[in-house]
Amino acid sequence: MSSSTSPRFQKIIALIKTGVWIIIAISLVKFAFFPSTGADQSDQVLDPSANYEQMTVTPTKADITNTVSVNGNIENDPSTVVKATGTGEVNYIAVADGTYVEAGAMILQIRKDITNESTPAIGNEENTVPTQPTRIYTYTDITAPASGTLHLSALLGQEFSIGDQLGTIAPSTYSAVATLNADQLYRIQETPSEATVTITNGPAPFTCSGLKIVTPDATQKNTNQQGENQQSSGIQARCAIPADQKVFPGLGLKMDIVAGSATDVLTLPISAVEGRFQSGFVYIPATDGAGKPEKKPVTLGLTDGEIVEIKEGLTESDSVLEFIPTASSEKTQGSESGVDGATPLTGTTESSAG
């Protein structure tokens, strides 16, 4: 009996397998070419629009240290010009070129012949005897106006007038010099008396004294200890290198100038403030979240380059735009939202689904 039913059972199994494959094939054809179009699916429409909220920030209390960091170089201090204080010719040179001299030391002497060439002859009108005039000279000693290395340009026998340059004296002292840009000048509202100098690949940071903000003469040239001219330009921060620091002209450095500090003051990120010095503007977001922001003046204090002190105009509860709007962005935003001059940080971007 088992032998008679076995072929029949196998035929049934084969028919079942064939039916399953037919069902799978029909399902695949339906999913591929006849997707569902039910009413429930028609209600699920994707919304391509996107709404962006205005990014705002509120003033917070913070401590500010206004440190201005600038790069610069080590330079010889300016040379002192040796000028003639008398008229005449050089008759004596006391110090050779390239010698170190102390302030007040004699450098050379200038001699002037003041003999009266019209000295009258001796005798009466009938018998006169011409006389040989006695040479009379005045002498002027030229001394060193400062201590340093003498670079003498005067030669023995050379004639000079009062005020003529005889040479220069290059001091053995140095200064840290760094050029400042306009933004850094605004931050240095009051010049401190000192700064911190860090020499590139040099000693540990140290303090330099006598800090000054100077504008060098465009035609002024300094002479280093080798007699070479070195010229600087632009508005500079300059301070004296201590005598116990070993430095060389041309070394690179970083100068940190602490131009003020404030404790527990109201601050905002600089991105939220239009302006950096004394006065500025912030933007109050519109109440409806889509209109043009209100431009509000504020009084500014110190800044460290990241946050700025708000002295007047805002309280801790006021909200302002975190980023100030720009003119081009305002124009674009106004054309998109239908509001002229609205902030570019708030808007609705819509696209057609077709």
GROMACS .gro file of C-alpha atoms in nm:
model
  354
    1MET     CA    1   0.000   0.000   0.000
    2SER     CA    2   0.280   0.232   0.074
    3SER     CA    3   0.419   0.175  -0.270
    4SER     CA    4   0.079   0.260  -0.433
    5THR     CA    5   0.028   0.586  -0.231
    6SER     CA    6   0.381   0.723  -0.254
    7PRO     CA    7   0.357   0.848  -0.614
    8ARG     CA    8   0.022   1.013  -0.540
    9PHE     CA    9   0.163   1.190  -0.236
   10GLN     CA   10   0.454   1.319  -0.434
   11LYS     CA   11   0.218   1.464  -0.698
   12ILE     CA   12   0.023   1.648  -0.426
   13ILE     CA   13   0.343   1.799  -0.287
   14ALA     CA   14   0.448   1.912  -0.633
   15LEU     CA   15   0.110   2.079  -0.693
   16ILE     CA   16   0.133   2.264  -0.360
   17LYS     CA   17   0.481   2.395  -0.443
   18THR     CA   18   0.364   2.508  -0.783
   19GLY     CA   19   0.069   2.693  -0.628
   20VAL     CA   20   0.295   2.873  -0.378
   21TRP     CA   21   0.526   2.995  -0.654
   22ILE     CA   22   0.229   3.117  -0.857
   23ILE     CA   23   0.103   3.321  -0.559
   24ILE     CA   24   0.448   3.473  -0.504
   25ALA     CA   25   0.477   3.566  -0.869
   26ILE     CA   26   0.133   3.731  -0.872
   27SER     CA   27   0.221   3.932  -0.557
   28LEU     CA   28   0.544   4.058  -0.707
   29VAL     CA   29   0.368   4.167  -1.025
   30LYS     CA   30   0.106   4.354  -0.822
   31PHE     CA   31   0.360   4.536  -0.604
   32ALA     CA   32   0.569   4.626  -0.906
   33PHE     CA   33   0.304   4.748  -1.148
   34PHE     CA   34  -0.011   4.808  -0.944
   35PRO     CA   35   0.080   4.997  -0.621
   36SER     CA   36  -0.185   5.070  -0.363
   37THR     CA   37  -0.389   5.390  -0.422
   38GLY     CA   38  -0.613   5.373  -0.116
   39ALA     CA   39  -0.780   5.682   0.033
   40ASP     CA   40  -0.578   5.653   0.352
   41GLN     CA   41  -0.255   5.689   0.157
   42SER     CA   42  -0.377   5.996  -0.030
   43ASP     CA   43  -0.415   6.176   0.300
   44GLN     CA   44  -0.045   6.130   0.386
   45VAL     CA   45   0.110   6.423   0.195
   46LEU     CA   46   0.472   6.516   0.271
   47ASP     CA   47   0.511   6.881   0.370
   48PRO     CA   48   0.832   7.012   0.207
   49SER     CA   49   0.820   7.344   0.393
   50ALA     CA   50   1.061   7.417   0.681
   51ASN     CA   51   1.023   7.675   0.952
   52TYR     CA   52   1.333   7.813   1.127
   53GLU     CA   53   1.306   7.985   1.462
   54GLN     CA   54   1.509   8.300   1.534
   55MET     CA   55   1.831   8.223   1.720
   56THR     CA   56   1.846   8.452   2.021
   57VAL     CA   57   2.075   8.506   2.318
   58THR     CA   58   2.038   8.693   2.646
   59PRO     CA   59   2.311   8.901   2.820
   60THR     CA   60   2.500   8.715   3.091
   61LYS     CA   61   2.735   8.821   3.370
   62ALA     CA   62   3.102   8.736   3.310
   63ASP     CA   63   3.459   8.845   3.376
   64ILE     CA   64   3.656   9.001   3.089
   65THR     CA   65   4.030   9.039   3.049
   66ASN     CA   66   4.112   9.243   2.742
   67THR     CA   67   4.441   9.087   2.627
   68VAL     CA   68   4.569   9.204   2.290
   69SER     CA   69   4.826   8.964   2.141
   70VAL     CA   70   5.047   9.083   1.856
   71ASN     CA   71   5.352   8.944   1.679
   72GLY     CA   72   5.668   9.146   1.640
   73ASN     CA   73   6.048   9.146   1.653
   74ILE     CA   74   6.341   9.250   1.866
   75GLU     CA   75   6.500   9.575   1.743
   76ASN     CA   76   6.794   9.788   1.849
   77ASP     CA   77   6.688  10.105   2.022
   78PRO     CA   78   6.713  10.411   1.793
   79SER     CA   79   7.060  10.552   1.742
   80THR     CA   80   7.146  10.899   1.871
   81VAL     CA   81   7.285  11.147   1.619
   82VAL     CA   82   7.614  11.319   1.703
   83LYS     CA   83   7.593  11.680   1.580
   84ALA     CA   84   7.851  11.955   1.552
   85THR     CA   85   7.814  12.224   1.815
   86GLY     CA   86   8.072  12.453   1.656
   87THR     CA   87   8.195  12.568   1.316
   88GLY     CA   88   8.534  12.480   1.169
   89GLU     CA   89   8.750  12.187   1.072
   90VAL     CA   90   8.813  11.864   1.258
   91ASN     CA   91   9.164  11.891   1.402
   92TYR     CA   92   9.154  11.602   1.649
   93ILE     CA   93   8.970  11.269   1.671
   94ALA     CA   94   8.973  11.112   2.017
   95VAL     CA   95   8.776  10.791   1.950
   96ALA     CA   96   8.795  10.556   1.653
   97ASP     CA   97   8.491  10.445   1.457
   98GLY     CA   98   8.322  10.136   1.609
   99THR     CA   99   8.438  10.208   1.965
  100TYR     CA  100   8.202  10.189   2.260
  101VAL     CA  101   8.174  10.527   2.433
  102GLU     CA  102   8.010  10.647   2.750
  103ALA     CA  103   7.781  10.948   2.751
  104GLY     CA  104   7.987  11.266   2.791
  105ALA     CA  105   8.311  11.118   2.657
  106MET     CA  106   8.505  11.331   2.408
  107ILE     CA  107   8.475  11.219   2.045
  108LEU     CA  108   8.657  11.485   1.846
  109GLN     CA  109   8.755  11.851   1.840
  110ILE     CA  110   8.663  12.122   1.592
  111ARG     CA  111   8.893  12.421   1.539
  112LYS     CA  112   8.797  12.756   1.391
  113ASP     CA  113   9.041  13.023   1.277
  114ILE     CA  114   8.921  13.364   1.399
  115THR     CA  115   9.237  13.561   1.311
  116ASN     CA  116   9.159  13.921   1.202
  117GLU     CA  117   9.314  13.943   0.856
  118SER     CA  118   9.284  14.325   0.858
  119THR     CA  119   9.528  14.383   1.146
  120PRO     CA  120   9.675  14.737   1.098
  121ALA     CA  121  10.047  14.783   1.025
  122ILE     CA  122  10.287  14.937   1.281
  123GLY     CA  123  10.440  15.287   1.217
  124ASN     CA  124  10.345  15.628   1.080
  125GLU     CA  125  10.193  15.703   0.745
  126GLU     CA  126  10.533  15.763   0.578
  127ASN     CA  127  10.713  15.462   0.721
  128THR     CA  128  10.486  15.166   0.774
  129VAL     CA  129  10.598  14.816   0.857
  130PRO     CA  130  10.351  14.536   0.772
  131THR     CA  131  10.294  14.295   1.057
  132GLN     CA  132  10.234  13.919   1.044
  133PRO     CA  133   9.898  13.854   1.214
  134THR     CA  134   9.894  13.605   1.500
  135ARG     CA  135   9.674  13.306   1.427
  136ILE     CA  136   9.387  13.288   1.672
  137TYR     CA  137   9.168  12.977   1.702
  138THR     CA  138   8.864  12.868   1.896
  139TYR     CA  139   8.818  12.503   1.986
  140THR     CA  140   8.495  12.309   2.035
  141ASP     CA  141   8.495  11.966   2.197
  142ILE     CA  142   8.228  11.729   2.067
  143THR     CA  143   8.115  11.481   2.333
  144ALA     CA  144   7.899  11.171   2.318
  145PRO     CA  145   7.531  11.254   2.377
  146ALA     CA  146   7.461  10.891   2.481
  147SER     CA  147   7.633  10.564   2.560
  148GLY     CA  148   7.678  10.307   2.287
  149THR     CA  149   7.881  10.209   1.982
  150LEU     CA  150   8.013  10.507   1.785
  151HIS     CA  151   7.972  10.512   1.407
  152LEU     CA  152   8.182  10.811   1.306
  153SER     CA  153   8.145  10.972   0.963
  154ALA     CA  154   8.368  11.278   1.020
  155LEU     CA  155   8.724  11.289   0.884
  156LEU     CA  156   9.029  11.476   1.005
  157GLY     CA  157   9.045  11.817   0.839
  158GLN     CA  158   8.681  11.808   0.726
  159GLU     CA  159   8.485  12.132   0.761
  160PHE     CA  160   8.156  12.138   0.950
  161SER     CA  161   7.893  12.390   1.049
  162ILE     CA  162   7.679  12.396   1.359
  163GLY     CA  163   7.415  12.123   1.343
  164ASP     CA  164   7.593  11.904   1.086
  165GLN     CA  165   7.588  11.530   1.155
  166LEU     CA  166   7.922  11.385   1.259
  167GLY     CA  167   7.805  11.030   1.323
  168THR     CA  168   7.568  10.819   1.530
  169ILE     CA  169   7.579  10.624   1.854
  170ALA     CA  170   7.397  10.291   1.859
  171PRO     CA  171   7.294  10.190   2.212
  172SER     CA  172   7.341   9.838   2.342
  173THR     CA  173   6.978   9.822   2.451
  174TYR     CA  174   6.685   9.660   2.272
  175SER     CA  175   6.311   9.694   2.244
  176ALA     CA  176   6.024   9.462   2.160
  177VAL     CA  177   5.835   9.613   1.867
  178ALA     CA  178   5.502   9.500   1.724
  179THR     CA  179   5.281   9.664   1.462
  180LEU     CA  180   4.918   9.724   1.560
  181ASN     CA  181   4.617   9.723   1.329
  182ALA     CA  182   4.306   9.939   1.368
  183ASP     CA  183   4.105   9.675   1.554
  184GLN     CA  184   4.384   9.627   1.809
  185LEU     CA  185   4.420  10.002   1.855
  186TYR     CA  186   4.049  10.031   1.938
  187ARG     CA  187   4.088   9.760   2.202
  188ILE     CA  188   4.378   9.941   2.370
  189GLN     CA  189   4.173  10.227   2.510
  190GLU     CA  190   4.429  10.301   2.783
  191THR     CA  191   4.793  10.203   2.728
  192PRO     CA  192   4.933  10.003   3.022
  193SER     CA  193   5.291  10.059   3.139
  194GLU     CA  194   5.413   9.708   3.060
  195ALA     CA  195   5.353   9.398   2.849
  196THR     CA  196   5.448   9.030   2.850
  197VAL     CA  197   5.695   8.921   2.583
  198THR     CA  198   5.749   8.566   2.463
  199ILE     CA  199   6.055   8.514   2.240
  200THR     CA  200   6.016   8.248   1.972
  201ASN     CA  201   6.233   7.952   2.080
  202GLY     CA  202   6.381   8.175   2.348
  203PRO     CA  203   6.367   8.216   2.726
  204ALA     CA  204   6.055   8.199   2.940
  205PRO     CA  205   5.804   8.485   2.899
  206PHE     CA  206   5.914   8.803   3.073
  207THR     CA  207   5.781   9.153   3.138
  208CYS     CA  208   5.899   9.452   2.938
  209SER     CA  209   5.853   9.802   3.079
  210GLY     CA  210   5.787  10.148   2.943
  211LEU     CA  211   5.523  10.036   2.695
  212LYS     CA  212   5.437  10.308   2.442
  213ILE     CA  213   5.217  10.331   2.135
  214VAL     CA  214   5.422  10.520   1.877
  215THR     CA  215   5.399  10.625   1.514
  216PRO     CA  216   5.747  10.612   1.362
  217ASP     CA  217   5.848  10.875   1.108
  218ALA     CA  218   5.830  10.715   0.764
  219THR     CA  219   6.172  10.861   0.682
  220GLN     CA  220   6.336  10.771   1.013
  221LYS     CA  221   6.600  10.498   1.001
  222ASN     CA  222   6.773  10.335   1.295
  223THR     CA  223   7.123  10.195   1.288
  224ASN     CA  224   7.199   9.866   1.457
  225GLN     CA  225   7.529   9.769   1.615
  226GLN     CA  226   7.665   9.658   1.279
  227GLY     CA  227   7.594  10.000   1.129
  228GLU     CA  228   7.309   9.862   0.916
  229ASN     CA  229   6.993  10.063   0.869
  230GLN     CA  230   6.668   9.919   1.000
  231GLN     CA  231   6.337  10.091   0.933
  232SER     CA  232   5.993  10.033   1.084
  233SER     CA  233   5.658  10.163   0.972
  234GLY     CA  234   5.300  10.172   1.096
  235ILE     CA  235   5.166  10.235   1.445
  236GLN     CA  236   5.365  10.025   1.690
  237ALA     CA  237   5.367   9.900   2.044
  238ARG     CA  238   5.718   9.937   2.182
  239CYS     CA  239   5.866   9.844   2.520
  240ALA     CA  240   6.216   9.810   2.664
  241ILE     CA  241   6.381   9.470   2.703
  242PRO     CA  242   6.527   9.421   3.054
  243ALA     CA  243   6.907   9.431   3.071
  244ASP     CA  244   6.926   9.078   3.214
  245GLN     CA  245   6.754   8.924   2.909
  246LYS     CA  246   6.979   8.793   2.632
  247VAL     CA  247   6.824   8.886   2.297
  248PHE     CA  248   6.932   8.958   1.940
  249PRO     CA  249   6.797   9.193   1.674
  250GLY     CA  250   6.546   9.026   1.444
  251LEU     CA  251   6.420   8.761   1.687
  252GLY     CA  252   6.049   8.692   1.651
  253LEU     CA  253   5.822   8.745   1.949
  254LYS     CA  254   5.466   8.761   2.075
  255MET     CA  255   5.360   9.059   2.283
  256ASP     CA  256   5.060   9.027   2.517
  257ILE     CA  257   4.914   9.362   2.622
  258VAL     CA  258   4.656   9.351   2.901
  259ALA     CA  259   4.453   9.661   2.821
  260GLY     CA  260   4.198   9.633   3.100
  261SER     CA  261   3.978   9.388   3.288
  262ALA     CA  262   3.628   9.386   3.434
  263THR     CA  263   3.456   9.154   3.681
  264ASP     CA  264   3.092   9.041   3.686
  265VAL     CA  265   2.976   9.264   3.403
  266LEU     CA  266   2.694   9.218   3.151
  267THR     CA  267   2.823   9.064   2.828
  268LEU     CA  268   2.712   8.941   2.487
  269PRO     CA  269   2.890   8.737   2.220
  270ILE     CA  270   3.055   8.966   1.964
  271SER     CA  271   2.842   8.799   1.694
  272ALA     CA  272   2.533   8.960   1.850
  273VAL     CA  273   2.672   9.316   1.855
  274GLU     CA  274   2.725   9.551   1.564
  275GLY     CA  275   3.028   9.761   1.659
  276ARG     CA  276   3.325   9.702   1.889
  277PHE     CA  277   3.424  10.036   2.045
  278GLN     CA  278   3.225  10.259   2.283
  279SER     CA  279   2.892  10.228   2.099
  280GLY     CA  280   2.711   9.962   1.900
  281PHE     CA  281   2.376   9.810   1.807
  282VAL     CA  282   2.188   9.491   1.891
  283TYR     CA  283   1.877   9.353   1.723
  284ILE     CA  284   1.564   9.273   1.921
  285PRO     CA  285   1.361   8.995   1.748
  286ALA     CA  286   1.010   9.078   1.630
  287THR     CA  287   0.728   8.965   1.859
  288ASP     CA  288   0.560   8.764   1.583
  289GLY     CA  289   0.885   8.587   1.501
  290ALA     CA  290   0.872   8.683   1.134
  291GLY     CA  291   0.888   9.062   1.116
  292LYS     CA  292   1.179   9.300   1.095
  293PRO     CA  293   1.395   9.307   1.414
  294GLU     CA  294   1.430   9.626   1.615
  295LYS     CA  295   1.774   9.791   1.600
  296LYS     CA  296   1.869   9.909   1.950
  297PRO     CA  297   2.176  10.116   2.049
  298VAL     CA  298   2.397   9.999   2.336
  299THR     CA  299   2.704  10.135   2.514
  300LEU     CA  300   3.006   9.905   2.496
  301GLY     CA  301   3.299   9.847   2.726
  302LEU     CA  302   3.584   9.598   2.715
  303THR     CA  303   3.609   9.304   2.479
  304ASP     CA  304   3.836   9.001   2.467
  305GLY     CA  305   3.762   8.920   2.106
  306GLU     CA  306   3.487   8.670   2.193
  307ILE     CA  307   3.250   8.859   2.421
  308VAL     CA  308   3.192   9.231   2.472
  309GLU     CA  309   3.081   9.425   2.780
  310ILE     CA  310   2.737   9.589   2.760
  311LYS     CA  311   2.746   9.898   2.983
  312GLU     CA  312   2.406  10.043   2.896
  313GLY     CA  313   2.104   9.958   2.684
  314LEU     CA  314   2.016   9.601   2.791
  315THR     CA  315   1.924   9.397   3.095
  316GLU     CA  316   1.974   9.028   3.169
  317SER     CA  317   1.613   8.955   3.069
  318ASP     CA  318   1.641   9.104   2.718
  319SER     CA  319   1.670   8.870   2.421
  320VAL     CA  320   1.862   8.973   2.110
  321LEU     CA  321   1.951   8.803   1.785
  322GLU     CA  322   2.260   8.588   1.827
  323PHE     CA  323   2.389   8.696   1.484
  324ILE     CA  324   2.347   9.045   1.345
  325PRO     CA  325   2.163   9.057   1.009
  326THR     CA  326   2.347   9.171   0.699
  327ALA     CA  327   2.215   9.404   0.430
  328SER     CA  328   2.228   9.142   0.152
  329SER     CA  329   2.061   8.879   0.368
  330GLU     CA  330   1.791   9.124   0.476
  331LYS     CA  331   1.712   9.201   0.112
  332THR     CA  332   1.691   8.832   0.026
  333GLN     CA  333   1.480   8.753   0.329
  334GLY     CA  334   1.246   9.044   0.261
  335SER     CA  335   1.177   8.923  -0.093
  336GLU     CA  336   1.111   8.567   0.023
  337SER     CA  337   0.890   8.641   0.322
  338GLY     CA  338   0.715   8.949   0.188
  339VAL     CA  339   0.848   9.160   0.475
  340ASP     CA  340   1.091   9.432   0.366
  341GLY     CA  341   1.418   9.421   0.558
  342ALA     CA  342   1.332   9.124   0.782
  343THR     CA  343   1.616   8.945   0.958
  344PRO     CA  344   1.781   8.670   0.753
  345LEU     CA  345   1.782   8.441   1.056
  346THR     CA  346   1.405   8.390   1.047
  347GLY     CA  347   1.204   8.272   0.752
  348THR     CA  348   1.009   8.001   0.577
  349THR     CA  349   1.147   7.816   0.278
  350GLU     CA  350   0.882   7.652   0.067
  351SER     CA  351   0.898   7.439  -0.246
  352SER     CA  352   0.626   7.311  -0.472
  353ALA     CA  353   0.549   6.946  -0.460
  354GLY     CA  354   0.442   6.964  -0.820
   0.00000   0.00000   0.00000
